[in-house]
Short mmCIF file of C-alpha atoms in Angstrom, two decimals:
data_model
loop_
_atom_site.label_atom_id
_atom_site.label_comp_id
_atom_site.label_asym_id
_atom_site.label_seq_id
_atom_site.Cartn_x
_atom_site.Cartn_y
_atom_site.Cartn_z
CA MET A 1 -7.65 21.66 -66.44
CA THR A 2 -4.47 20.20 -64.77
CA ARG A 3 -2.01 20.33 -67.71
CA LEU A 4 1.13 20.15 -66.24
CA TYR A 5 1.82 16.28 -65.29
CA ASN A 6 4.06 13.61 -66.47
CA ASP A 7 2.56 10.10 -64.92
CA PRO A 8 -0.65 11.17 -63.59
CA ALA A 9 0.30 8.12 -60.85
CA ASP A 10 3.01 10.11 -59.81
CA PHE A 11 1.78 13.29 -59.43
CA ARG A 12 1.72 13.51 -55.54
CA GLU A 13 4.97 12.27 -55.42
CA GLU A 14 6.59 14.98 -57.91
CA LEU A 15 4.88 17.70 -56.38
CA ILE A 16 6.14 17.19 -53.14
CA GLU A 17 9.97 16.68 -54.82
CA GLY A 18 8.98 20.12 -56.33
CA PHE A 19 7.53 21.82 -53.18
CA VAL A 20 10.51 20.01 -51.15
CA ALA A 21 13.33 21.73 -53.57
CA ALA A 22 12.02 25.31 -53.28
CA TYR A 23 11.08 25.56 -49.68
CA GLY A 24 14.26 23.50 -48.46
CA ARG A 25 14.88 26.92 -46.49
CA LEU A 26 11.72 26.49 -44.40
CA VAL A 27 11.19 22.45 -44.78
CA GLN A 28 12.28 19.09 -45.24
CA ARG A 29 10.92 15.85 -46.41
CA VAL A 30 9.75 13.27 -43.96
CA PRO A 31 11.85 10.43 -44.76
CA ASN A 32 10.38 7.83 -46.00
CA ALA A 33 6.77 9.08 -46.04
CA SER A 34 4.26 11.03 -47.90
CA GLY A 35 4.75 14.31 -46.05
CA VAL A 36 7.05 17.26 -45.26
CA MET A 37 7.84 18.74 -41.90
CA VAL A 38 9.88 21.62 -40.33
CA ARG A 39 13.52 21.62 -40.52
CA ALA A 40 14.03 21.63 -36.56
CA PRO A 41 11.55 20.01 -35.00
CA GLN A 42 11.11 20.78 -30.92
CA PRO A 43 10.41 17.56 -28.90
CA ASP A 44 9.73 20.08 -25.87
CA LYS A 45 6.63 21.56 -27.67
CA VAL A 46 3.56 20.22 -29.23
CA ALA A 47 3.71 18.51 -32.33
CA VAL A 48 0.90 20.22 -34.61
CA ILE A 49 0.38 17.94 -37.63
CA ILE A 50 -1.99 18.65 -40.22
CA GLY A 51 -2.59 16.99 -43.51
CA GLY A 52 -5.42 15.16 -46.33
CA GLY A 53 -5.45 14.93 -50.48
CA SER A 54 -3.55 17.15 -52.16
CA GLY A 55 -5.12 19.40 -54.50
CA HIS A 56 -5.86 22.33 -52.00
CA TYR A 57 -2.42 24.14 -51.98
CA PRO A 58 -1.63 26.18 -49.86
CA ALA A 59 -3.40 23.47 -47.57
CA PHE A 60 -1.61 21.27 -46.34
CA CYS A 61 2.22 21.46 -47.05
CA GLY A 62 2.18 25.36 -47.32
CA TYR A 63 1.56 25.50 -43.70
CA VAL A 64 4.40 23.82 -42.14
CA GLY A 65 6.98 26.24 -40.73
CA PRO A 66 7.82 27.54 -37.50
CA GLY A 67 4.75 29.23 -35.77
CA LEU A 68 2.33 27.31 -37.77
CA ALA A 69 2.26 23.16 -38.51
CA THR A 70 4.79 20.85 -37.35
CA ALA A 71 4.28 18.75 -40.02
CA ALA A 72 1.51 17.89 -43.25
CA VAL A 73 0.72 14.39 -44.31
CA MET A 74 -0.20 14.37 -47.81
CA GLY A 75 -2.51 12.22 -49.93
CA ASN A 76 -3.04 11.57 -53.73
CA ILE A 77 -5.18 14.36 -55.14
CA PHE A 78 -8.28 14.31 -53.44
CA SER A 79 -7.76 11.11 -51.33
CA ALA A 80 -6.67 11.07 -47.81
CA PRO A 81 -3.35 9.82 -47.11
CA SER A 82 -2.92 6.20 -45.62
CA ALA A 83 -2.69 5.44 -41.69
CA GLU A 84 0.54 4.23 -42.53
CA GLN A 85 1.68 7.65 -43.80
CA VAL A 86 0.16 9.52 -40.91
CA TYR A 87 1.91 6.94 -38.41
CA ARG A 88 5.25 7.70 -40.26
CA VAL A 89 5.14 11.25 -40.06
CA THR A 90 4.10 11.30 -36.68
CA LYS A 91 7.03 9.01 -35.57
CA ALA A 92 9.34 11.79 -37.26
CA VAL A 93 7.74 14.77 -35.35
CA ALA A 94 6.60 13.55 -32.16
CA GLY A 95 8.30 14.52 -28.53
CA ALA A 96 7.19 14.21 -24.93
CA ALA A 97 4.61 16.90 -25.52
CA GLY A 98 2.36 15.44 -27.04
CA VAL A 99 0.64 15.61 -30.47
CA LEU A 100 -2.36 17.34 -32.28
CA TYR A 101 -3.97 16.22 -35.76
CA SER A 102 -5.94 18.45 -37.37
CA TYR A 103 -7.51 18.39 -40.43
CA GLY A 104 -11.17 18.97 -42.31
CA ASN A 105 -13.84 16.46 -41.62
CA TYR A 106 -14.02 14.05 -44.59
CA SER A 107 -14.67 10.00 -43.66
CA GLY A 108 -11.53 9.08 -45.31
CA ASP A 109 -9.06 11.82 -43.52
CA VAL A 110 -10.99 10.25 -39.87
CA LEU A 111 -10.32 6.94 -40.84
CA ASN A 112 -7.01 6.73 -41.41
CA PHE A 113 -5.75 9.46 -39.06
CA ASP A 114 -7.82 7.53 -36.38
CA MET A 115 -6.15 4.28 -37.09
CA ALA A 116 -2.51 5.79 -37.05
CA GLN A 117 -4.03 7.43 -33.43
CA MET A 118 -4.80 4.57 -32.19
CA ARG A 119 -1.43 3.01 -33.22
CA CYS A 120 0.13 5.57 -31.55
CA GLU A 121 -1.52 5.75 -28.65
CA ASP A 122 -0.93 1.79 -28.02
CA GLU A 123 3.14 3.32 -28.04
CA GLY A 124 2.28 5.13 -25.55
CA MET A 125 2.21 8.45 -27.27
CA ASP A 126 -0.66 11.42 -26.63
CA VAL A 127 -2.13 12.11 -29.64
CA ARG A 128 -5.37 14.91 -29.85
CA THR A 129 -7.22 15.15 -32.88
CA VAL A 130 -9.44 18.57 -33.56
CA LEU A 131 -11.83 18.17 -36.80
CA VAL A 132 -12.33 21.19 -38.48
CA THR A 133 -16.27 22.03 -39.58
CA ASP A 134 -16.68 25.47 -40.68
CA ASP A 135 -18.66 25.13 -43.93
CA VAL A 136 -22.03 26.49 -42.59
CA ALA A 137 -23.57 24.69 -46.35
CA SER A 138 -22.67 21.16 -45.15
CA ALA A 139 -25.32 20.58 -42.12
CA PRO A 140 -27.46 22.67 -40.72
CA ARG A 141 -27.20 24.75 -37.11
CA GLY A 142 -27.17 22.16 -34.36
CA GLN A 143 -25.38 19.26 -36.29
CA GLU A 144 -22.11 21.44 -36.58
CA GLU A 145 -19.95 18.36 -35.74
CA GLU A 146 -21.18 17.14 -38.72
CA ARG A 147 -19.94 19.66 -40.94
CA ARG A 148 -16.93 19.47 -43.43
CA GLY A 149 -13.81 21.85 -43.59
CA ILE A 150 -12.94 24.11 -45.86
CA ALA A 151 -11.06 27.26 -46.01
CA GLY A 152 -11.62 27.72 -41.72
CA ASP A 153 -8.70 24.91 -41.69
CA PHE A 154 -6.49 27.88 -41.86
CA TYR A 155 -7.53 29.73 -38.99
CA VAL A 156 -7.76 26.61 -36.67
CA PHE A 157 -4.10 25.45 -37.90
CA LYS A 158 -2.55 29.01 -37.51
CA LEU A 159 -3.93 29.25 -33.99
CA ALA A 160 -2.85 25.67 -32.93
CA GLY A 161 0.32 26.25 -34.15
CA ALA A 162 0.97 29.01 -32.45
CA SER A 163 -0.45 27.89 -29.12
CA ALA A 164 2.25 25.09 -29.48
CA ALA A 165 4.94 27.52 -30.87
CA ARG A 166 4.51 29.52 -27.48
CA GLY A 167 5.35 26.38 -25.63
CA ASP A 168 1.30 25.62 -24.43
CA ASN A 169 0.93 22.23 -23.26
CA LEU A 170 -1.34 19.39 -25.47
CA ASP A 171 -4.89 19.89 -23.11
CA GLU A 172 -4.28 23.96 -23.82
CA VAL A 173 -3.31 23.28 -27.71
CA GLU A 174 -6.31 21.05 -27.94
CA ARG A 175 -9.10 23.55 -26.08
CA LEU A 176 -7.56 26.21 -28.04
CA ALA A 177 -7.88 24.62 -31.40
CA LEU A 178 -11.28 23.27 -30.70
CA LYS A 179 -12.29 27.07 -29.66
CA THR A 180 -10.98 28.07 -32.67
CA ASN A 181 -13.63 25.98 -34.68
CA ALA A 182 -16.32 26.42 -33.11
CA ARG A 183 -16.02 29.90 -33.65
CA THR A 184 -15.10 29.39 -37.18
CA ARG A 185 -17.98 29.91 -40.03
CA SER A 186 -17.00 29.41 -43.86
CA PHE A 187 -19.58 29.67 -46.54
CA GLY A 188 -18.53 29.30 -50.73
CA VAL A 189 -19.85 29.69 -54.25
CA ALA A 190 -18.68 27.88 -57.58
CA PHE A 191 -18.85 28.68 -60.68
CA ALA A 192 -16.75 25.98 -62.17
CA GLY A 193 -15.52 22.70 -61.52
CA CYS A 194 -12.17 21.26 -61.24
CA THR A 195 -10.21 18.72 -63.46
CA LEU A 196 -8.25 15.85 -61.89
CA PRO A 197 -4.55 15.35 -63.45
CA GLY A 198 -4.91 12.50 -66.74
CA GLN A 199 -8.70 13.39 -66.75
CA ARG A 200 -10.39 14.95 -69.79
CA ALA A 201 -13.47 16.19 -68.48
CA PRO A 202 -13.68 18.06 -64.92
CA LEU A 203 -15.00 16.06 -61.84
CA PHE A 204 -18.07 18.19 -61.83
CA THR A 205 -20.01 21.32 -63.64
CA VAL A 206 -21.62 24.17 -62.74
CA ASP A 207 -24.02 25.10 -66.02
CA ALA A 208 -22.90 28.26 -67.53
CA GLY A 209 -24.09 31.36 -66.39
CA GLN A 210 -25.29 29.76 -62.98
CA MET A 211 -23.29 29.47 -59.43
CA GLU A 212 -23.79 26.83 -57.00
CA LEU A 213 -24.04 27.87 -53.52
CA GLY A 214 -21.74 26.19 -50.96
CA LEU A 215 -20.68 23.16 -53.56
CA GLY A 216 -18.03 21.26 -51.30
CA VAL A 217 -14.09 21.88 -52.77
CA HIS A 218 -14.58 18.15 -53.83
CA GLY A 219 -17.91 19.02 -55.96
CA GLU A 220 -20.33 17.77 -52.71
CA PRO A 221 -23.42 19.71 -53.48
CA GLY A 222 -24.48 22.63 -51.52
CA ILE A 223 -27.21 24.60 -50.63
CA SER A 224 -28.97 25.59 -54.11
CA THR A 225 -28.08 26.24 -57.60
CA GLY A 226 -29.19 30.22 -58.42
CA GLU A 227 -28.52 32.48 -61.28
CA MET A 228 -25.34 34.29 -61.43
CA ARG A 229 -25.40 37.60 -59.92
CA PRO A 230 -23.07 41.11 -59.46
CA ALA A 231 -20.64 41.03 -57.18
CA ARG A 232 -22.01 42.90 -54.65
CA GLU A 233 -25.10 40.58 -54.33
CA VAL A 234 -22.75 37.26 -54.13
CA ALA A 235 -21.12 39.23 -51.21
CA ASP A 236 -24.42 39.75 -49.82
CA LEU A 237 -25.82 35.83 -50.19
CA LEU A 238 -22.01 35.06 -48.17
CA LEU A 239 -23.10 37.49 -45.62
CA ASP A 240 -26.42 37.12 -45.34
CA THR A 241 -25.31 33.00 -44.70
CA LEU A 242 -22.92 33.78 -42.47
CA LEU A 243 -24.37 36.04 -40.40
CA ALA A 244 -27.29 33.73 -39.43
CA ASP A 245 -24.71 31.43 -38.18
CA VAL A 246 -22.98 33.18 -35.59
CA PRO A 247 -21.88 31.28 -32.73
CA GLU A 248 -23.00 31.52 -29.36
CA GLY A 249 -20.91 34.34 -27.64
CA ALA A 250 -19.18 35.52 -30.67
CA GLY A 251 -18.48 39.44 -29.85
CA SER A 252 -18.32 41.58 -32.34
CA ARG A 253 -14.45 41.52 -33.42
CA VAL A 254 -13.93 39.28 -36.50
CA ALA A 255 -10.95 37.59 -38.60
CA VAL A 256 -12.25 37.89 -42.43
CA MET A 257 -10.71 35.46 -45.20
CA LEU A 258 -12.36 35.72 -48.77
CA ASN A 259 -10.54 32.63 -49.95
CA GLY A 260 -9.93 31.40 -53.99
CA LEU A 261 -11.01 28.17 -54.84
CA GLY A 262 -8.17 28.10 -57.62
CA SER A 263 -8.99 29.88 -60.75
CA THR A 264 -10.90 32.81 -59.93
CA LYS A 265 -8.14 35.79 -60.03
CA TYR A 266 -7.35 38.19 -57.06
CA GLU A 267 -8.68 40.94 -58.85
CA GLU A 268 -12.06 39.77 -58.43
CA LEU A 269 -11.74 38.40 -55.28
CA PHE A 270 -11.04 41.98 -54.23
CA VAL A 271 -13.62 43.81 -56.12
CA LEU A 272 -15.99 41.15 -54.21
CA TYR A 273 -13.97 41.78 -51.12
CA LYS A 274 -14.89 45.65 -51.17
CA ASP A 275 -18.68 45.24 -50.73
CA VAL A 276 -17.63 42.28 -48.23
CA HIS A 277 -15.63 44.85 -46.00
CA ARG A 278 -18.36 47.63 -46.38
CA ARG A 279 -21.12 45.42 -45.16
CA LEU A 280 -19.40 43.90 -42.01
CA LEU A 281 -18.53 47.46 -41.04
CA ALA A 282 -22.08 48.46 -41.77
CA GLU A 283 -23.06 45.93 -39.44
CA GLY A 284 -20.90 47.48 -36.65
CA LEU A 285 -17.82 44.72 -36.46
CA GLU A 286 -14.68 45.20 -36.29
CA LEU A 287 -12.47 43.74 -38.57
CA HIS A 288 -9.27 42.14 -37.90
CA ASP A 289 -6.44 41.77 -40.56
CA PRO A 290 -8.52 40.51 -43.21
CA ILE A 291 -7.05 38.02 -45.79
CA VAL A 292 -7.74 38.16 -49.46
CA ASN A 293 -5.78 35.31 -50.79
CA GLU A 294 -6.07 31.72 -52.20
CA MET A 295 -5.76 29.96 -48.80
CA VAL A 296 -7.27 26.45 -49.06
CA THR A 297 -7.90 25.94 -53.18
CA SER A 298 -9.61 22.83 -55.02
CA LEU A 299 -7.54 22.66 -58.24
CA ASP A 300 -8.91 24.60 -61.10
CA MET A 301 -12.07 25.11 -59.76
CA ALA A 302 -13.76 28.56 -60.03
CA GLY A 303 -15.43 30.15 -56.88
CA CYS A 304 -14.58 31.65 -53.34
CA SER A 305 -15.51 31.24 -50.12
CA LEU A 306 -15.58 33.52 -47.29
CA SER A 307 -14.64 32.40 -43.42
CA LEU A 308 -15.01 34.70 -40.40
CA LEU A 309 -13.68 33.88 -37.10
CA TRP A 310 -14.95 35.17 -34.06
CA LEU A 311 -12.27 36.58 -32.07
CA ASP A 312 -11.79 37.26 -28.59
CA ASP A 313 -8.94 38.49 -26.05
CA GLU A 314 -7.29 34.97 -26.31
CA LEU A 315 -7.71 34.14 -29.73
CA ALA A 316 -6.68 37.17 -31.02
CA PRO A 317 -2.76 37.14 -29.83
CA LEU A 318 -2.52 33.82 -31.80
CA LEU A 319 -3.76 35.25 -34.94
CA ASP A 320 -1.13 37.45 -34.48
CA ALA A 321 1.65 35.17 -33.30
CA PRO A 322 4.49 35.53 -35.88
CA CYS A 323 4.97 32.32 -38.12
CA THR A 324 7.09 31.58 -40.98
CA THR A 325 5.58 29.21 -43.41
CA PRO A 326 6.00 28.82 -47.44
CA ALA A 327 2.60 30.36 -48.19
CA TYR A 328 2.09 32.42 -44.88
CA THR A 329 4.48 34.29 -42.54
CA ILE A 330 3.50 36.90 -40.45
CA GLY A 331 6.35 39.19 -38.23
CA MET B 1 -10.73 -28.56 -53.95
CA THR B 2 -12.00 -30.04 -50.56
CA ARG B 3 -9.40 -27.48 -48.74
CA MET B 4 -5.87 -26.38 -49.23
CA GLU B 5 -4.09 -29.34 -47.84
CA SER B 6 -1.03 -27.93 -47.66
CA THR B 7 0.78 -25.08 -46.35
CA THR B 8 2.83 -24.15 -49.73
CA ASN B 9 -0.50 -24.88 -51.85
CA ALA B 10 -2.75 -22.12 -49.39
CA GLN B 11 0.63 -19.51 -49.78
CA GLN B 12 0.14 -20.58 -53.65
CA VAL B 13 -3.70 -19.43 -53.20
CA VAL B 14 -3.00 -15.95 -52.00
CA ARG B 15 -0.65 -15.38 -54.60
CA LEU B 16 -2.76 -16.05 -57.27
CA TRP B 17 -5.61 -14.43 -55.76
CA LEU B 18 -3.90 -11.08 -55.65
CA ALA B 19 -2.74 -11.50 -59.21
CA ASN B 20 -6.15 -12.68 -60.31
CA ALA B 21 -7.40 -9.64 -58.41
CA LEU B 22 -5.16 -7.17 -60.11
CA ALA B 23 -6.02 -8.83 -63.63
CA LEU B 24 -9.75 -8.56 -63.00
CA VAL B 25 -9.61 -5.10 -61.41
CA GLY B 26 -7.51 -3.83 -63.69
CA GLU B 27 -9.63 -5.20 -66.99
CA HIS B 28 -12.57 -3.16 -64.94
CA GLU B 29 -10.03 0.17 -63.85
CA GLU B 30 -12.27 2.72 -66.20
CA GLU B 31 -15.73 0.79 -65.45
CA LEU B 32 -15.25 1.68 -61.56
CA GLY B 33 -13.72 4.99 -62.20
CA ARG B 34 -16.73 6.09 -64.13
CA LEU B 35 -18.97 4.69 -60.91
CA ASP B 36 -17.06 6.64 -58.71
CA ALA B 37 -17.31 9.61 -60.76
CA ALA B 38 -21.20 9.88 -60.30
CA ALA B 39 -21.04 10.87 -56.48
CA GLY B 40 -17.18 10.85 -55.72
CA ASP B 41 -14.30 11.80 -57.15
CA GLY B 42 -13.60 9.08 -60.17
CA ASP B 43 -10.18 7.70 -59.00
CA HIS B 44 -11.61 4.08 -57.39
CA GLY B 45 -10.46 1.74 -60.35
CA THR B 46 -6.82 4.08 -60.27
CA THR B 47 -6.94 3.59 -56.25
CA MET B 48 -7.74 -0.47 -56.23
CA VAL B 49 -5.25 -1.09 -59.03
CA ARG B 50 -2.45 1.34 -57.14
CA GLY B 51 -3.51 -0.93 -53.75
CA LEU B 52 -3.29 -4.42 -55.50
CA ARG B 53 -0.07 -3.80 -57.38
CA ALA B 54 1.63 -2.86 -53.85
CA ALA B 55 0.10 -6.12 -52.34
CA ASN B 56 1.06 -8.11 -54.96
CA ALA B 57 4.69 -6.77 -54.72
CA ALA B 58 4.56 -7.43 -50.89
CA VAL B 59 3.67 -11.19 -51.30
CA THR B 60 5.78 -11.81 -53.94
CA ASP B 61 9.12 -12.85 -51.83
CA ALA B 62 7.49 -12.83 -48.41
CA LYS B 63 7.62 -15.95 -46.28
CA GLY B 64 5.27 -17.00 -43.76
CA SER B 65 1.77 -18.80 -43.74
CA ALA B 66 -0.80 -18.07 -45.68
CA GLY B 67 -2.43 -16.23 -42.91
CA GLU B 68 0.46 -13.74 -42.57
CA LEU B 69 0.89 -13.37 -46.53
CA LEU B 70 -2.83 -12.38 -46.28
CA ALA B 71 -1.55 -9.73 -43.64
CA GLN B 72 1.02 -8.12 -45.31
CA ALA B 73 -0.58 -7.99 -48.17
CA GLY B 74 -3.77 -6.05 -46.44
CA ALA B 75 -0.99 -3.51 -45.01
CA ALA B 76 0.55 -2.74 -48.41
CA PHE B 77 -2.58 -2.53 -50.11
CA SER B 78 -4.19 0.15 -47.75
CA ASP B 79 -0.55 2.36 -47.73
CA ALA B 80 -0.51 2.45 -51.43
CA ALA B 81 -4.14 2.90 -52.29
CA GLY B 82 -5.21 5.37 -49.35
CA GLY B 83 -8.42 7.29 -48.99
CA ALA B 84 -11.30 5.64 -47.07
CA SER B 85 -11.59 2.65 -49.36
CA GLY B 86 -7.85 1.74 -49.19
CA ALA B 87 -8.02 1.74 -45.57
CA LEU B 88 -11.46 -0.11 -45.16
CA VAL B 89 -10.23 -3.07 -48.33
CA GLY B 90 -6.70 -3.35 -46.81
CA MET B 91 -8.37 -3.88 -43.29
CA TRP B 92 -10.25 -6.41 -44.72
CA ILE B 93 -7.61 -8.34 -45.97
CA THR B 94 -5.21 -8.28 -43.01
CA THR B 95 -7.89 -9.12 -40.71
CA ILE B 96 -8.88 -12.22 -43.12
CA GLY B 97 -5.09 -12.88 -42.87
CA GLN B 98 -5.30 -12.59 -39.24
CA ARG B 99 -7.80 -14.99 -38.44
CA LEU B 100 -6.64 -17.41 -40.80
CA GLY B 101 -3.26 -17.76 -39.21
CA ASP B 102 -1.56 -21.21 -39.83
CA GLY B 103 -4.78 -22.88 -40.98
CA PRO B 104 -6.72 -25.02 -41.39
CA TYR B 105 -7.90 -23.24 -44.56
CA ASP B 106 -11.17 -24.96 -45.10
CA LEU B 107 -14.42 -23.02 -45.66
CA PRO B 108 -15.34 -23.13 -42.06
CA ALA B 109 -12.02 -21.68 -41.45
CA LEU B 110 -12.43 -18.90 -44.18
CA LEU B 111 -16.39 -18.11 -43.52
CA GLU B 112 -15.21 -17.27 -39.98
CA ALA B 113 -12.62 -15.01 -41.16
CA VAL B 114 -14.13 -13.09 -43.59
CA GLN B 115 -16.79 -12.25 -41.74
CA ALA B 116 -14.45 -11.08 -39.14
CA GLY B 117 -12.98 -8.90 -41.47
CA THR B 118 -16.15 -7.70 -42.61
CA ASN B 119 -17.49 -6.82 -39.09
CA ARG B 120 -14.56 -4.83 -38.85
CA VAL B 121 -14.94 -2.66 -41.90
CA ALA B 122 -18.61 -2.38 -40.89
CA ARG B 123 -17.18 -1.00 -37.23
CA LEU B 124 -14.42 1.19 -38.95
CA GLY B 125 -16.56 2.61 -41.67
CA LYS B 126 -19.84 3.30 -39.66
CA ALA B 127 -21.58 1.61 -42.41
CA GLN B 128 -24.43 -0.79 -41.97
CA PRO B 129 -26.23 -2.92 -45.09
CA GLY B 130 -28.26 -0.35 -47.03
CA ASP B 131 -25.90 2.47 -47.18
CA LYS B 132 -24.72 1.95 -50.35
CA THR B 133 -21.11 0.47 -49.73
CA VAL B 134 -19.02 -2.43 -49.87
CA LEU B 135 -21.33 -3.87 -47.15
CA ASP B 136 -23.97 -4.85 -49.73
CA ALA B 137 -21.72 -7.03 -51.37
CA LEU B 138 -20.29 -8.65 -48.51
CA THR B 139 -23.50 -8.98 -46.63
CA PRO B 140 -25.65 -11.50 -48.75
CA PHE B 141 -22.21 -12.99 -50.19
CA LEU B 142 -21.36 -14.23 -46.30
CA ALA B 143 -25.29 -15.67 -45.84
CA ALA B 144 -24.33 -17.48 -49.03
CA LEU B 145 -20.94 -18.77 -47.85
CA GLU B 146 -22.89 -19.74 -44.22
CA ALA B 147 -25.41 -22.03 -46.22
CA GLN B 148 -22.93 -23.04 -48.30
CA ALA B 149 -20.74 -24.36 -45.34
CA ALA B 150 -23.63 -25.79 -43.34
CA ALA B 151 -24.71 -27.89 -46.06
CA GLY B 152 -20.96 -28.85 -46.42
CA ALA B 153 -19.76 -27.65 -49.58
CA SER B 154 -16.37 -27.92 -50.35
CA LEU B 155 -14.02 -24.52 -50.28
CA GLY B 156 -13.91 -23.62 -54.23
CA ASP B 157 -17.37 -24.79 -54.70
CA GLY B 158 -19.24 -23.08 -52.05
CA TRP B 159 -17.12 -19.92 -52.55
CA ARG B 160 -18.21 -19.86 -56.22
CA ALA B 161 -21.64 -20.86 -55.16
CA ALA B 162 -22.06 -17.73 -53.14
CA LEU B 163 -20.61 -15.37 -55.79
CA PRO B 164 -24.16 -14.45 -57.60
CA ALA B 165 -25.30 -13.35 -54.20
CA ALA B 166 -22.62 -10.64 -53.77
CA GLU B 167 -23.22 -9.69 -57.48
CA GLN B 168 -26.96 -9.58 -57.07
CA GLY B 169 -26.35 -7.43 -53.49
CA ALA B 170 -23.70 -4.95 -55.37
CA ALA B 171 -26.34 -4.62 -58.85
CA ALA B 172 -28.76 -3.68 -55.71
CA THR B 173 -27.08 -0.29 -55.07
CA ARG B 174 -27.90 1.17 -57.84
CA GLU B 175 -31.02 1.74 -56.28
CA MET B 176 -29.74 3.20 -52.94
CA VAL B 177 -28.85 6.20 -52.34
CA ALA B 178 -25.15 6.71 -49.80
CA ARG B 179 -25.28 7.50 -46.72
CA ARG B 180 -21.51 6.88 -45.66
CA GLY B 181 -18.46 8.69 -46.77
CA ARG B 182 -18.18 11.18 -49.37
CA SER B 183 -20.69 10.27 -51.59
CA ALA B 184 -22.91 10.66 -48.52
CA LYS B 185 -22.93 14.37 -49.15
CA LEU B 186 -24.15 13.69 -52.69
CA GLY B 187 -27.38 12.33 -51.39
CA GLU B 188 -29.41 11.61 -54.51
CA ARG B 189 -26.52 11.95 -56.87
CA SER B 190 -25.58 8.51 -56.31
CA LEU B 191 -28.77 7.20 -57.46
CA GLY B 192 -28.89 5.27 -60.33
CA HIS B 193 -25.05 4.08 -60.14
CA ALA B 194 -23.99 1.20 -58.55
CA ASP B 195 -21.48 1.72 -55.63
CA PRO B 196 -17.95 1.59 -56.78
CA GLY B 197 -16.68 -0.10 -53.93
CA ALA B 198 -19.30 -2.86 -53.95
CA VAL B 199 -18.63 -3.62 -57.66
CA SER B 200 -14.52 -4.04 -57.07
CA MET B 201 -15.36 -6.01 -54.05
CA CYS B 202 -17.23 -8.82 -56.57
CA TYR B 203 -13.80 -8.99 -58.48
CA LEU B 204 -12.20 -9.51 -55.56
CA LEU B 205 -14.34 -12.39 -54.32
CA ARG B 206 -14.32 -13.86 -57.86
CA ALA B 207 -10.68 -13.95 -58.42
CA ALA B 208 -10.47 -15.91 -54.96
CA ALA B 209 -12.75 -18.46 -56.76
CA ASP B 210 -10.36 -18.61 -59.41
CA ALA B 211 -7.45 -18.50 -57.27
CA PHE B 212 -9.12 -21.56 -55.41
CA ASP B 213 -10.26 -23.55 -58.92
CA ARG B 214 -6.68 -23.31 -60.44
CA ALA B 215 -4.75 -24.05 -56.98
CA GLY B 216 -7.22 -26.92 -57.04
CA ASP B 217 -6.09 -28.67 -60.62
CA GLU B 218 -2.57 -28.26 -59.73
#
């Protein structure tokens, strides 16, 4: 249930205002646009612009700051931002080094970002797009480009942002973002749906005592519905799926992220993570800086997702590179 | 009316259309939300109202031809509505405005403009008739409108005569499984509910028929 709001129609605007008021030391409002940007954009570096519907905090505005995203375009709850807003945010931060758009693969986002990209290209800007497609539940192997983007957003944004921050050119930032996406896999499980501001009923429901495997962050269907099980079996379910979908040339070093979807508590996540960790070690994998946190949420949805980023010598330093954002800081 | 003879009259029709559309969609906001909740996030009614409010505001004091007013209304609609439907419906309105330009504003010209707008929606949305989208209302509407134009119907009469084809097309989406957009990921869950985008398009088309009638009366 979303309880705190005034007029639901003003929800996005008010959340942006409050967010910028709280984190003004790190971010600023993009003038005349639904978005936030770093306080001091650097025109000689590639601008990494992320975005999508609101309702997924820390995605997307929580990842704006030095070392990560340059700006985030924010749509209404679960609704893509308009092409006009993407364009305005791009104009506010784009410099000579060009722009990378990165966001989850949803048709509304693709449509609006693509229209903005065409407009910017017509004006002579160099803009590239890397879609995040990490959710293995949304399309089978062999159709990876059809998959939707969920918590893996974070890894793609982080590595693209780190690449841009160290001064890589646009070709290189794009290549590394594509590579990160190609090596990221996520799978989630949901226990209860979420309710939009002003709505009395949840957007979708999960029957009591059941869990939905692979349910999307807006209620899109997943793979199957099953009986609720003990945490250790849920850990195995998640890992069985992810370990059956290991990208080519994966190696044995993985970054692991257990992400809470909104109303599954940290304590529960740690209980689950204990078995995730143990199993990954038992598989002979080397674990790189696990994250157990809320990284990409879905309002007050109950559930979690597990993401693996298969690292190599090129990607690991980008994951470790310093960044300072409202939701995620290293170094 | 046979055609919008004067430029002032055409601008008046655009303003009337947008005002009628806002009233009609506003009346059905909850219905559209319910249809959308079946396989989407339930905000289609709210989104359309938000877009139409902005479109109305954009033309209130705007200067220019009817075509220019429509182009501005479409841009304002897209920006305020957001999401996929905001982008597509706004693009449809803008394209119609660009095609109509300074006129003439008769049935053959409007047919050509709506066809161009619809083609653009199909290309951007990568959809075809049968995919359970707005095209399932627009495609039969255009076929009926073409027949009216070929028979030499007046603008107001021809447009109104083509409306049932759009409404039957929208109703037929109940039996379709979504293949585009976020609801496509919901596959079978969309079965049994009409596509909200096709239904709201019928309201836009009907609002235009009423605008032609009223402008003709004045």
